[in-house]
mmCIF file of C-alpha atoms and ligand atoms in Angstrom:
data_model
loop_
_atom_site.group_PDB
_atom_site.id
_atom_site.type_symbol
_atom_site.label_atom_id
_atom_site.label_comp_id
_atom_site.label_asym_id
_atom_site.label_seq_id
_atom_site.Cartn_x
_atom_site.Cartn_y
_atom_site.Cartn_z
ATOM 1 C CA MET S 192 -15.479 34.016 3.436
ATOM 2 C CA LYS S 193 -15.690 30.363 2.500
ATOM 3 C CA ARG S 194 -13.535 28.100 0.421
ATOM 4 C CA LYS S 195 -13.335 24.549 -0.802
ATOM 5 C CA VAL S 196 -10.746 22.336 0.919
ATOM 6 C CA LEU S 197 -9.898 18.669 1.273
ATOM 7 C CA LEU S 198 -9.992 17.604 4.890
ATOM 8 C CA LEU S 199 -7.714 14.606 5.397
ATOM 9 C CA LYS S 200 -8.298 12.114 8.185
ATOM 10 C CA PHE S 201 -5.591 9.887 9.506
ATOM 11 C CA GLY S 202 -5.445 7.115 12.080
ATOM 12 C CA GLU S 203 -5.102 8.702 15.478
ATOM 13 C CA LEU S 204 -4.742 5.490 17.452
ATOM 14 C CA PHE S 205 -1.080 5.120 16.620
ATOM 15 C CA LEU S 206 -0.309 8.680 17.465
ATOM 16 C CA LYS S 207 1.356 8.529 20.809
ATOM 17 C CA GLY S 208 4.157 10.766 22.033
ATOM 18 C CA ARG S 209 7.113 11.230 19.723
ATOM 19 C CA ASN S 210 5.600 8.905 17.127
ATOM 20 C CA ARG S 211 2.906 11.408 16.421
ATOM 21 C CA HIS S 212 5.329 13.998 15.144
ATOM 22 C CA GLU S 213 7.197 11.558 12.929
ATOM 23 C CA PHE S 214 3.995 10.054 11.594
ATOM 24 C CA ILE S 215 2.506 13.394 10.604
ATOM 25 C CA ASN S 216 5.733 14.668 9.086
ATOM 26 C CA LEU S 217 6.105 11.559 6.948
ATOM 27 C CA LEU S 218 2.489 11.791 5.922
ATOM 28 C CA LYS S 219 2.914 15.441 4.912
ATOM 29 C CA LYS S 220 6.078 14.639 2.981
ATOM 30 C CA ASN S 221 4.367 11.778 1.151
ATOM 31 C CA ILE S 222 1.283 13.869 0.366
ATOM 32 C CA SER S 223 3.422 16.725 -0.970
ATOM 33 C CA LYS S 224 5.269 14.346 -3.238
ATOM 34 C CA LYS S 225 2.103 12.625 -4.408
ATOM 35 C CA LEU S 226 0.497 15.941 -5.328
ATOM 36 C CA GLN S 227 3.640 17.537 -6.742
ATOM 37 C CA GLU S 228 2.084 18.210 -10.145
ATOM 38 C CA PHE S 229 -0.615 20.415 -8.575
ATOM 39 C CA ASP S 230 -0.587 23.822 -6.900
ATOM 40 C CA PHE S 231 -1.950 23.594 -3.371
ATOM 41 C CA ARG S 232 -1.262 24.363 0.255
ATOM 42 C CA LEU S 233 -0.989 21.748 2.952
ATOM 43 C CA SER S 234 -1.646 22.752 6.538
ATOM 44 C CA GLU S 235 -2.305 21.024 9.783
ATOM 45 C CA THR S 236 -4.843 21.594 12.468
ATOM 46 C CA GLN S 237 -5.103 19.347 15.478
ATOM 47 C CA GLY S 238 -6.159 15.917 14.226
ATOM 48 C CA ARG S 239 -6.542 16.831 10.547
ATOM 49 C CA LEU S 240 -4.499 17.825 7.523
ATOM 50 C CA ILE S 241 -5.986 20.348 5.148
ATOM 51 C CA VAL S 242 -5.310 20.718 1.442
ATOM 52 C CA SER S 243 -6.350 24.155 0.227
ATOM 53 C CA ASP S 244 -5.689 26.761 -2.459
ATOM 54 C CA PHE S 245 -6.050 24.326 -5.354
ATOM 55 C CA ASP S 246 -7.838 24.603 -8.652
ATOM 56 C CA GLU S 247 -11.242 22.970 -8.193
ATOM 57 C CA ALA S 248 -10.974 21.481 -11.659
ATOM 58 C CA ASN S 249 -8.210 19.254 -10.250
ATOM 59 C CA GLU S 250 -10.148 18.092 -7.215
ATOM 60 C CA SER S 251 -11.065 14.616 -8.369
ATOM 61 C CA ALA S 252 -7.610 13.932 -9.809
ATOM 62 C CA MET S 253 -6.096 15.022 -6.502
ATOM 63 C CA ILE S 254 -8.465 12.805 -4.540
ATOM 64 C CA SER S 255 -7.525 9.785 -6.685
ATOM 65 C CA LYS S 256 -3.867 10.440 -5.969
ATOM 66 C CA LEU S 257 -4.454 10.857 -2.245
ATOM 67 C CA GLN S 258 -6.235 7.507 -2.159
ATOM 68 C CA GLN S 259 -2.824 5.966 -2.876
ATOM 69 C CA VAL S 260 -1.162 7.534 0.168
ATOM 70 C CA PHE S 261 -0.887 5.131 3.092
ATOM 71 C CA GLY S 262 -1.764 6.609 6.463
ATOM 72 C CA LEU S 263 -4.858 8.445 5.254
ATOM 73 C CA ILE S 264 -8.168 6.945 6.306
ATOM 74 C CA ALA S 265 -10.601 9.214 4.515
ATOM 75 C CA ILE S 266 -10.932 12.480 2.615
ATOM 76 C CA ALA S 267 -13.781 14.906 3.021
ATOM 77 C CA SER S 268 -14.469 17.352 0.251
ATOM 78 C CA ALA S 269 -15.408 20.191 2.565
ATOM 79 C CA THR S 270 -16.296 23.862 2.754
ATOM 80 C CA GLU S 271 -14.189 25.848 5.203
ATOM 81 C CA PHE S 272 -15.348 29.052 6.894
ATOM 82 C CA GLU S 273 -14.836 31.020 10.066
ATOM 83 C CA THR S 274 -16.626 29.478 13.032
ATOM 84 C CA SER S 275 -19.822 31.221 14.123
ATOM 85 C CA LEU S 276 -23.333 29.934 14.647
ATOM 86 C CA GLU S 277 -24.603 32.236 11.946
ATOM 87 C CA ASN S 278 -22.076 30.968 9.402
ATOM 88 C CA ILE S 279 -22.734 27.341 10.275
ATOM 89 C CA GLU S 280 -26.493 27.743 9.852
ATOM 90 C CA LYS S 281 -25.994 29.457 6.512
ATOM 91 C CA MET S 282 -23.607 26.817 5.190
ATOM 92 C CA VAL S 283 -25.770 23.892 6.270
ATOM 93 C CA LEU S 284 -28.604 25.360 4.254
ATOM 94 C CA GLU S 285 -26.387 25.679 1.184
ATOM 95 C CA LEU S 286 -26.005 21.889 0.956
ATOM 96 C CA ASP S 287 -27.990 20.076 -1.689
ATOM 97 C CA PHE S 288 -30.923 18.173 -0.171
ATOM 98 C CA ASP S 289 -32.921 17.866 -3.400
ATOM 99 C CA ASP S 290 -32.513 14.160 -3.993
ATOM 100 C CA VAL S 291 -32.861 12.854 -0.447
ATOM 101 C CA LYS S 292 -35.734 12.375 1.954
ATOM 102 C CA SER S 293 -33.860 11.875 5.209
ATOM 103 C CA PHE S 294 -30.776 13.337 6.825
ATOM 104 C CA LYS S 295 -28.812 13.563 10.028
ATOM 105 C CA VAL S 296 -26.429 16.225 11.318
ATOM 106 C CA GLU S 297 -23.307 15.072 13.129
ATOM 107 C CA THR S 298 -21.214 17.726 14.828
ATOM 108 C CA LYS S 299 -17.624 17.202 15.937
ATOM 109 C CA ARG S 300 -16.654 20.005 18.267
ATOM 110 C CA ALA S 301 -12.863 19.940 18.678
ATOM 111 C CA ASP S 302 -13.106 23.660 19.513
ATOM 112 C CA LYS S 303 -14.370 23.499 23.075
ATOM 113 C CA ASN S 304 -14.752 27.289 23.248
ATOM 114 C CA PHE S 305 -17.860 27.171 21.118
ATOM 115 C CA PRO S 306 -20.796 27.830 23.465
ATOM 116 C CA MET S 307 -23.013 24.917 22.333
ATOM 117 C CA THR S 308 -22.226 21.220 22.805
ATOM 118 C CA SER S 309 -22.126 18.858 19.838
ATOM 119 C CA MET S 310 -25.510 17.441 20.763
ATOM 120 C CA GLU S 311 -27.092 20.851 21.059
ATOM 121 C CA LEU S 312 -25.693 21.825 17.675
ATOM 122 C CA ASP S 313 -26.914 18.586 16.078
ATOM 123 C CA LYS S 314 -30.436 19.288 17.235
ATOM 124 C CA HIS S 315 -30.338 22.949 16.421
ATOM 125 C CA LEU S 316 -28.993 22.461 12.903
ATOM 126 C CA GLY S 317 -31.438 19.611 12.288
ATOM 127 C CA ALA S 318 -34.273 21.978 13.149
ATOM 128 C CA VAL S 319 -32.835 24.716 10.903
ATOM 129 C CA VAL S 320 -32.757 22.322 7.946
ATOM 130 C CA LEU S 321 -36.249 20.965 8.617
ATOM 131 C CA GLU S 322 -37.641 24.464 8.727
ATOM 132 C CA LYS S 323 -36.377 25.278 5.246
ATOM 133 C CA PHE S 324 -36.868 21.890 3.546
ATOM 134 C CA SER S 325 -40.300 20.531 4.290
ATOM 135 C CA HIS S 326 -39.816 17.294 2.320
ATOM 136 C CA LEU S 327 -37.111 16.061 4.735
ATOM 137 C CA ARG S 328 -37.161 14.074 7.927
ATOM 138 C CA VAL S 329 -34.416 13.280 10.411
ATOM 139 C CA ASP S 330 -33.244 9.667 10.460
ATOM 140 C CA LEU S 331 -30.605 9.012 13.099
ATOM 141 C CA TYR S 332 -29.869 5.437 12.025
ATOM 142 C CA HIS S 333 -30.067 5.246 8.233
ATOM 143 C CA PRO S 334 -29.991 8.809 6.917
ATOM 144 C CA GLU S 335 -29.789 9.218 3.145
ATOM 145 C CA LYS S 336 -27.556 12.204 3.741
ATOM 146 C CA LEU S 337 -25.117 12.605 6.582
ATOM 147 C CA VAL S 338 -24.099 16.193 7.179
ATOM 148 C CA VAL S 339 -20.877 16.513 9.145
ATOM 149 C CA VAL S 340 -19.926 19.768 10.842
ATOM 150 C CA GLU S 341 -16.433 19.905 12.313
ATOM 151 C CA LEU S 342 -15.476 22.845 14.526
ATOM 152 C CA ARG S 343 -11.677 22.758 14.643
ATOM 153 C CA THR S 344 -9.344 24.561 17.009
ATOM 154 C CA ASN S 345 -7.939 26.765 14.215
ATOM 155 C CA GLY S 346 -11.068 28.914 14.385
ATOM 156 C CA ASN S 347 -12.613 27.366 11.290
ATOM 157 C CA THR S 348 -15.549 25.093 10.730
ATOM 158 C CA TYR S 349 -15.637 22.425 8.019
ATOM 159 C CA ILE S 350 -18.853 21.136 6.597
ATOM 160 C CA TYR S 351 -19.269 18.186 4.261
ATOM 161 C CA ASP S 352 -21.635 15.477 3.182
ATOM 162 C CA ARG S 353 -19.256 13.274 1.279
ATOM 163 C CA LEU S 354 -16.470 11.155 2.735
ATOM 164 C CA ILE S 355 -14.133 9.273 0.428
ATOM 165 C CA ASP S 356 -12.396 6.118 1.640
ATOM 166 C CA CYS S 357 -8.607 5.988 1.491
ATOM 167 C CA ALA S 358 -6.092 3.167 1.756
ATOM 168 C CA GLY S 359 -5.499 3.401 5.520
ATOM 169 C CA GLY S 360 -2.341 1.915 7.019
ATOM 170 C CA LEU S 361 0.746 3.793 8.187
ATOM 171 C CA PRO S 362 2.823 6.353 6.259
ATOM 172 C CA LEU S 363 5.490 4.958 3.956
ATOM 173 C CA GLY S 364 8.844 5.086 5.645
ATOM 174 C CA SER S 365 7.511 4.795 9.182
ATOM 175 C CA ALA S 366 8.523 1.114 9.366
ATOM 176 C CA GLY S 367 11.900 1.219 7.585
ATOM 177 C CA LYS S 368 12.658 -0.619 4.357
ATOM 178 C CA GLY S 369 12.235 -4.211 3.173
ATOM 179 C CA LEU S 370 13.669 -6.174 0.269
ATOM 180 C CA LEU S 371 10.913 -7.633 -1.910
ATOM 181 C CA LEU S 372 11.352 -10.688 -4.107
ATOM 182 C CA LEU S 373 9.342 -9.554 -7.100
ATOM 183 C CA SER S 374 8.295 -12.101 -9.702
ATOM 184 C CA GLY S 375 5.974 -11.554 -12.635
ATOM 185 C CA GLY S 376 3.107 -13.314 -10.871
ATOM 186 C CA ILE S 377 0.021 -12.166 -9.030
ATOM 187 C CA ASP S 378 1.215 -12.652 -5.477
ATOM 188 C CA SER S 379 4.400 -10.677 -4.978
ATOM 189 C CA PRO S 380 3.002 -7.284 -6.126
ATOM 190 C CA VAL S 381 0.120 -7.807 -3.694
ATOM 191 C CA ALA S 382 2.594 -8.705 -0.945
ATOM 192 C CA ALA S 383 4.434 -5.444 -1.657
ATOM 193 C CA TYR S 384 1.259 -3.405 -1.435
ATOM 194 C CA LEU S 385 0.145 -5.016 1.818
ATOM 195 C CA ILE S 386 3.438 -4.670 3.627
ATOM 196 C CA ALA S 387 4.062 -1.121 2.363
ATOM 197 C CA LYS S 388 0.667 -0.308 3.793
ATOM 198 C CA ARG S 389 2.181 -0.958 7.204
ATOM 199 C CA GLY S 390 4.779 1.715 6.503
ATOM 200 C CA LEU S 391 7.563 -0.344 4.924
ATOM 201 C CA GLU S 392 9.456 1.158 2.006
ATOM 202 C CA ILE S 393 10.375 -1.278 -0.741
ATOM 203 C CA GLU S 394 13.589 -2.193 -2.515
ATOM 204 C CA ALA S 395 13.174 -5.149 -4.877
ATOM 205 C CA VAL S 396 15.012 -7.955 -6.596
ATOM 206 C CA HIS S 397 13.919 -9.853 -9.675
ATOM 207 C CA PHE S 398 15.642 -12.966 -10.948
ATOM 208 C CA HIS S 399 15.524 -13.760 -14.637
ATOM 209 C CA SER S 400 16.917 -16.644 -16.643
ATOM 210 C CA TYR S 401 17.565 -14.949 -19.949
ATOM 211 C CA PRO S 402 17.752 -16.427 -22.601
ATOM 212 C CA TYR S 403 15.546 -19.213 -21.216
ATOM 213 C CA THR S 404 13.113 -16.514 -20.143
ATOM 214 C CA SER S 405 12.212 -13.757 -22.602
ATOM 215 C CA LEU S 406 12.907 -10.043 -22.507
ATOM 216 C CA GLN S 407 9.140 -9.540 -22.351
ATOM 217 C CA ALA S 408 9.165 -11.334 -19.002
ATOM 218 C CA LYS S 409 11.531 -8.653 -17.732
ATOM 219 C CA GLU S 410 9.437 -5.852 -19.249
ATOM 220 C CA LYS S 411 6.449 -7.266 -17.449
ATOM 221 C CA VAL S 412 8.211 -7.095 -14.099
ATOM 222 C CA LEU S 413 9.233 -3.485 -14.782
ATOM 223 C CA GLN S 414 5.606 -2.719 -15.541
ATOM 224 C CA LEU S 415 4.476 -4.341 -12.278
ATOM 225 C CA ALA S 416 7.104 -2.393 -10.369
ATOM 226 C CA LYS S 417 5.722 0.821 -11.889
ATOM 227 C CA GLU S 418 2.200 -0.118 -10.927
ATOM 228 C CA ILE S 419 3.011 -0.834 -7.298
ATOM 229 C CA SER S 420 5.286 2.192 -7.090
ATOM 230 C CA ALA S 421 2.182 4.403 -7.227
ATOM 231 C CA TYR S 422 1.438 3.055 -3.742
ATOM 232 C CA VAL S 423 4.757 1.910 -2.308
ATOM 233 C CA GLY S 424 6.880 4.840 -3.468
ATOM 234 C CA LYS S 425 10.253 4.808 -5.115
ATOM 235 C CA ILE S 426 11.586 1.317 -5.811
ATOM 236 C CA ARG S 427 15.166 0.434 -6.577
ATOM 237 C CA LEU S 428 14.860 -2.792 -8.542
ATOM 238 C CA HIS S 429 17.842 -5.132 -8.732
ATOM 239 C CA ILE S 430 17.626 -7.351 -11.778
ATOM 240 C CA VAL S 431 19.799 -10.392 -11.270
ATOM 241 C CA SER S 432 20.551 -13.178 -13.716
ATOM 242 C CA PHE S 433 19.777 -16.603 -12.344
ATOM 243 C CA THR S 434 20.731 -18.475 -15.517
ATOM 244 C CA GLU S 435 24.104 -19.829 -14.488
ATOM 245 C CA ILE S 436 22.847 -20.778 -11.040
ATOM 246 C CA GLN S 437 19.966 -22.705 -12.533
ATOM 247 C CA GLU S 438 22.181 -24.505 -14.976
ATOM 248 C CA GLU S 439 24.504 -25.496 -12.165
ATOM 249 C CA ILE S 440 21.651 -26.735 -9.995
ATOM 250 C CA HIS S 441 20.209 -28.632 -12.954
ATOM 251 C CA ARG S 442 23.549 -30.272 -13.609
ATOM 252 C CA ASN S 443 24.374 -31.181 -10.025
ATOM 253 C CA CYS S 444 21.298 -31.645 -7.880
ATOM 254 C CA ASP S 445 18.366 -34.068 -7.667
ATOM 255 C CA ALA S 446 15.471 -32.925 -9.819
ATOM 256 C CA GLU S 447 12.993 -33.077 -6.953
ATOM 257 C CA TYR S 448 15.134 -30.662 -4.903
ATOM 258 C CA MET S 449 15.797 -28.216 -7.754
ATOM 259 C CA ILE S 450 13.190 -25.675 -6.718
ATOM 260 C CA THR S 451 14.104 -25.976 -3.048
ATOM 261 C CA ILE S 452 17.733 -25.190 -3.788
ATOM 262 C CA MET S 453 16.861 -22.433 -6.244
ATOM 263 C CA ARG S 454 14.754 -20.771 -3.612
ATOM 264 C CA ARG S 455 17.480 -21.113 -0.995
ATOM 265 C CA ILE S 456 19.913 -19.370 -3.327
ATOM 266 C CA MET S 457 17.376 -16.653 -4.132
ATOM 267 C CA MET S 458 17.012 -16.074 -0.413
ATOM 268 C CA ARG S 459 20.762 -15.889 0.101
ATOM 269 C CA ILE S 460 21.041 -13.278 -2.646
ATOM 270 C CA ALA S 461 18.083 -11.399 -1.185
ATOM 271 C CA GLN S 462 19.729 -11.386 2.236
ATOM 272 C CA ARG S 463 22.962 -9.975 0.754
ATOM 273 C CA LEU S 464 21.099 -7.259 -1.112
ATOM 274 C CA ALA S 465 19.023 -6.467 1.949
ATOM 275 C CA VAL S 466 22.037 -6.017 4.198
ATOM 276 C CA ALA S 467 23.893 -3.944 1.599
ATOM 277 C CA ASN S 468 20.908 -1.666 1.042
ATOM 278 C CA ASP S 469 19.707 -1.002 4.549
ATOM 279 C CA CYS S 470 16.695 -3.321 4.441
ATOM 280 C CA GLY S 471 15.633 -4.865 7.735
ATOM 281 C CA ALA S 472 13.487 -7.649 6.299
ATOM 282 C CA ILE S 473 12.862 -9.788 3.236
ATOM 283 C CA VAL S 474 9.365 -9.796 1.708
ATOM 284 C CA THR S 475 7.872 -12.545 -0.481
ATOM 285 C CA GLY S 476 4.516 -13.396 -2.035
ATOM 286 C CA GLU S 477 4.470 -16.905 -0.616
ATOM 287 C CA SER S 478 1.161 -18.376 0.505
ATOM 288 C CA LEU S 479 1.019 -21.442 2.706
ATOM 289 C CA GLY S 480 0.387 -24.616 0.744
ATOM 290 C CA GLN S 481 -0.095 -22.873 -2.628
ATOM 291 C CA VAL S 482 2.574 -24.999 -4.323
ATOM 292 C CA ALA S 483 5.157 -27.595 -3.254
ATOM 293 C CA SER S 484 7.728 -24.920 -2.493
ATOM 294 C CA GLN S 485 5.329 -23.181 -0.122
ATOM 295 C CA THR S 486 4.492 -25.963 2.317
ATOM 296 C CA MET S 487 5.484 -25.345 5.922
ATOM 297 C CA GLN S 488 8.443 -27.688 5.507
ATOM 298 C CA SER S 489 9.566 -25.973 2.288
ATOM 299 C CA LEU S 490 9.291 -22.529 3.835
ATOM 300 C CA ASN S 491 11.362 -23.734 6.751
ATOM 301 C CA VAL S 492 14.098 -25.077 4.467
ATOM 302 C CA THR S 493 14.287 -21.842 2.429
ATOM 303 C CA ASN S 494 14.031 -19.686 5.519
ATOM 304 C CA SER S 495 16.929 -21.416 7.214
ATOM 305 C CA VAL S 496 19.583 -19.793 4.980
ATOM 306 C CA VAL S 497 18.718 -16.228 6.021
ATOM 307 C CA SER S 498 18.931 -14.426 9.331
ATOM 308 C CA LEU S 499 16.690 -11.459 8.542
ATOM 309 C CA PRO S 500 12.985 -11.799 9.257
ATOM 310 C CA VAL S 501 10.975 -12.860 6.190
ATOM 311 C CA PHE S 502 7.624 -11.101 5.846
ATOM 312 C CA ARG S 503 4.976 -13.032 3.913
ATOM 313 C CA PRO S 504 1.935 -10.778 3.859
ATOM 314 C CA VAL S 505 -0.226 -13.187 1.822
ATOM 315 C CA LEU S 506 0.783 -16.316 3.728
ATOM 316 C CA ALA S 507 -2.773 -16.882 4.971
ATOM 317 C CA PHE S 508 -4.605 -15.588 1.890
ATOM 318 C CA ASP S 509 -6.468 -17.809 -0.574
ATOM 319 C CA LYS S 510 -5.617 -17.217 -4.229
ATOM 320 C CA GLU S 511 -9.047 -15.613 -4.687
ATOM 321 C CA GLU S 512 -8.309 -13.164 -1.899
ATOM 322 C CA ILE S 513 -4.922 -12.306 -3.370
ATOM 323 C CA MET S 514 -6.529 -11.778 -6.768
ATOM 324 C CA ALA S 515 -9.126 -9.454 -5.270
ATOM 325 C CA VAL S 516 -6.377 -7.193 -3.897
ATOM 326 C CA ALA S 517 -4.503 -7.385 -7.222
ATOM 327 C CA ARG S 518 -7.621 -6.154 -9.020
ATOM 328 C CA LYS S 519 -8.150 -3.376 -6.497
ATOM 329 C CA ILE S 520 -4.618 -2.021 -6.879
ATOM 330 C CA GLY S 521 -4.527 -2.536 -10.642
ATOM 331 C CA THR S 522 -1.750 -5.119 -11.008
ATOM 332 C CA TYR S 523 -3.957 -8.069 -11.938
ATOM 333 C CA GLU S 524 -4.163 -7.434 -15.671
ATOM 334 C CA THR S 525 -0.387 -7.159 -15.947
ATOM 335 C CA SER S 526 0.239 -10.180 -13.737
ATOM 336 C CA ILE S 527 -1.894 -12.493 -15.861
ATOM 337 C CA LEU S 528 -0.064 -11.665 -19.092
ATOM 338 C CA PRO S 529 1.682 -14.824 -20.238
ATOM 339 C CA TYR S 530 5.277 -15.053 -19.133
ATOM 340 C CA GLU S 531 7.856 -17.547 -18.039
ATOM 341 C CA ASP S 532 9.273 -17.161 -14.559
ATOM 342 C CA CYS S 533 12.730 -18.500 -13.942
ATOM 343 C CA CYS S 534 11.077 -20.991 -11.574
ATOM 344 C CA THR S 535 9.329 -22.562 -14.557
ATOM 345 C CA VAL S 536 12.551 -23.267 -16.458
ATOM 346 C CA PHE S 537 13.780 -26.867 -15.993
ATOM 347 C CA LEU S 538 10.716 -27.447 -13.844
ATOM 348 C CA PRO S 539 10.833 -30.917 -12.254
ATOM 349 C CA LYS S 540 7.734 -33.113 -12.542
ATOM 350 C CA ASN S 541 7.618 -33.959 -8.856
ATOM 351 C CA PRO S 542 9.096 -31.274 -6.643
ATOM 352 C CA VAL S 543 9.591 -32.402 -3.064
ATOM 353 C CA ILE S 544 6.741 -31.401 -0.770
ATOM 354 C CA LYS S 545 8.459 -32.030 2.552
ATOM 355 C CA PRO S 546 12.122 -31.239 2.008
ATOM 356 C CA THR S 547 14.635 -31.355 4.861
ATOM 357 C CA ILE S 548 17.423 -28.915 5.624
ATOM 358 C CA LYS S 549 19.854 -31.824 5.925
ATOM 359 C CA ARG S 550 19.189 -33.130 2.432
ATOM 360 C CA ALA S 551 19.295 -29.635 0.902
ATOM 361 C CA GLU S 552 22.645 -28.944 2.576
ATOM 362 C CA PHE S 553 23.991 -32.283 1.329
ATOM 363 C CA LEU S 554 22.994 -31.553 -2.279
ATOM 364 C CA GLU S 555 24.400 -28.026 -2.098
ATOM 365 C CA GLU S 556 27.844 -29.385 -1.299
ATOM 366 C CA LYS S 557 28.295 -29.949 -5.022
ATOM 367 C CA LEU S 558 27.796 -26.248 -5.741
ATOM 368 C CA ASP S 559 30.191 -23.382 -5.176
ATOM 369 C CA ILE S 560 27.443 -21.167 -3.837
ATOM 370 C CA GLU S 561 29.699 -18.299 -2.767
ATOM 371 C CA LEU S 562 31.134 -18.058 -6.253
ATOM 372 C CA LEU S 563 27.768 -18.315 -7.985
ATOM 373 C CA VAL S 564 26.109 -15.752 -5.742
ATOM 374 C CA GLY S 565 29.046 -13.365 -6.078
ATOM 375 C CA ARG S 566 29.008 -13.620 -9.854
ATOM 376 C CA ALA S 567 25.270 -13.093 -10.107
ATOM 377 C CA LEU S 568 25.506 -9.988 -7.922
ATOM 378 C CA ASN S 569 28.451 -8.584 -9.826
ATOM 379 C CA ASN S 570 26.364 -8.551 -12.971
ATOM 380 C CA GLU S 571 23.198 -7.097 -11.518
ATOM 381 C CA GLU S 572 21.343 -4.354 -13.307
ATOM 382 C CA ILE S 573 19.689 -1.651 -11.201
ATOM 383 C CA VAL S 574 16.608 0.260 -12.301
ATOM 384 C CA GLU S 575 15.068 3.091 -10.299
ATOM 385 C CA ILE S 576 11.318 3.328 -10.575
ATOM 386 C CA ASP S 577 9.281 6.154 -9.148
ATOM 387 C CA GLU S 578 5.628 6.543 -10.003
ATOM 388 C CA PHE S 579 4.614 7.905 -6.635
HETATM 389 P P1 ATP O 266 3.883 -14.961 -7.727
HETATM 390 O O1 ATP O 266 2.494 -14.942 -8.167
HETATM 391 O O2 ATP O 266 4.287 -13.741 -6.966
HETATM 392 O O3 ATP O 266 4.833 -15.226 -8.868
HETATM 393 P P2 ATP O 266 3.852 -17.721 -7.229
HETATM 394 O O4 ATP O 266 2.574 -18.186 -6.759
HETATM 395 O O5 ATP O 266 4.185 -17.824 -8.661
HETATM 396 O O6 ATP O 266 4.021 -16.208 -6.755
HETATM 397 P P3 ATP O 266 6.433 -18.852 -6.655
HETATM 398 O O7 ATP O 266 6.801 -18.761 -8.069
HETATM 399 O O8 ATP O 266 6.693 -20.100 -5.919
HETATM 400 O O9 ATP O 266 4.924 -18.487 -6.358
HETATM 401 O O10 ATP O 266 7.165 -17.716 -5.892
HETATM 402 C C1 ATP O 266 6.940 -17.458 -4.561
HETATM 403 C C2 ATP O 266 7.577 -16.141 -4.244
HETATM 404 O O11 ATP O 266 8.973 -16.186 -4.529
HETATM 405 C C3 ATP O 266 7.062 -15.014 -5.112
HETATM 406 O O12 ATP O 266 5.879 -14.456 -4.608
HETATM 407 C C4 ATP O 266 8.221 -14.054 -5.066
HETATM 408 O O13 ATP O 266 8.237 -13.333 -3.846
HETATM 409 C C5 ATP O 266 9.409 -14.996 -5.095
HETATM 410 N N1 ATP O 266 9.859 -15.235 -6.486
HETATM 411 C C6 ATP O 266 9.510 -16.215 -7.316
HETATM 412 N N2 ATP O 266 10.107 -16.092 -8.511
HETATM 413 C C7 ATP O 266 10.856 -14.988 -8.446
HETATM 414 C C8 ATP O 266 11.714 -14.305 -9.356
HETATM 415 N N3 ATP O 266 11.903 -14.734 -10.605
HETATM 416 N N4 ATP O 266 12.334 -13.183 -8.929
HETATM 417 C C9 ATP O 266 12.135 -12.715 -7.672
HETATM 418 N N5 ATP O 266 11.337 -13.310 -6.790
HETATM 419 C C10 ATP O 266 10.698 -14.435 -7.153
HETATM 420 MG MG1 MG O 267 5.941 -16.819 -9.408
#
């Protein structure tokens, strides 16, 4: 008896001791949720997860979904059958060699009870294939077709010639939760993707300056949140009005420090939301030197108002590199739609490039920050987004 299965590979390096159990359980939970619209069975054999009992018509849709699950390295579309030399020989010969001239067999023998070693099997199966298909030759270095034969400890063998790349990383939830500052730009959705890939779940905050910024600007951010949610899981998005705060800053502070002080207040609000919602870090899409507010000195001045660690996954990325990730994950087209960010309202001509904490603190004395922050948070709107 043989059947079609998806053999899922995950990163084994991280799997030490108790971690291993947690990692695999999270991965299974995330896979089950991702594939909830399909009928299937998920099982585990040492070192692999196996998706079986699904309708083959859904295979490619299921693979596309699984490519959005962090923690998976690759998927093999494989045939599963009971381990025996006779079965293995038969199944190897059922593969399609029509369009290739060279091949290589690679055996992975996790089942050490099998009487032949991996090397012996490689050679033997190579010879079996050559005998039947006279147009082929073995190429150990650049084979046109790589045939993989995995003998697992569950008594089954898996054979495949197609391996599909997945996102890699660590399972969502394995690193806790972070609070993302999500704008309508290109960078912050990419930051979310990259940090979630290391296992961090995402809660998010977006600041708008309605009516200076449009309702479409807000819609755009909701759309971006949906798009990243396919990778980063459920997102609770806090939508906070920044209008009054901006007006107050505009009225009271030097123009060149406006953005610095805005960003310090955004960070204070982010810190409050993070603490209240069980987030252990703040995440932004800042990139060193990209604009005046992202110089080392500016980052230091905004950072100094929070105590949580601030993760900046794209800090060292060029814009081109950030855009490449945005295209890969599908947020780019949404991000480049025209919109006004609240940072672009009342934009000063010459924002300070090397602000100091002392000067920022001096200018902030004219603001009742506690009151402003409290009022903004009291009027927040919360939207739950789940496209995972
Ligand atoms: P992005 O492309 O993500 O908008 P950017 O290059 O426009 O980034 P800034 O506008 O200076 O850079 O913003 C830097 C970071 O600050 C953003 O990546 C985001 O994390 C945060 N941020 C900016 N504006 C907002 C906003 N309106 N709401 C929430 N976070 C914001
Ligand atoms: Mg922006």
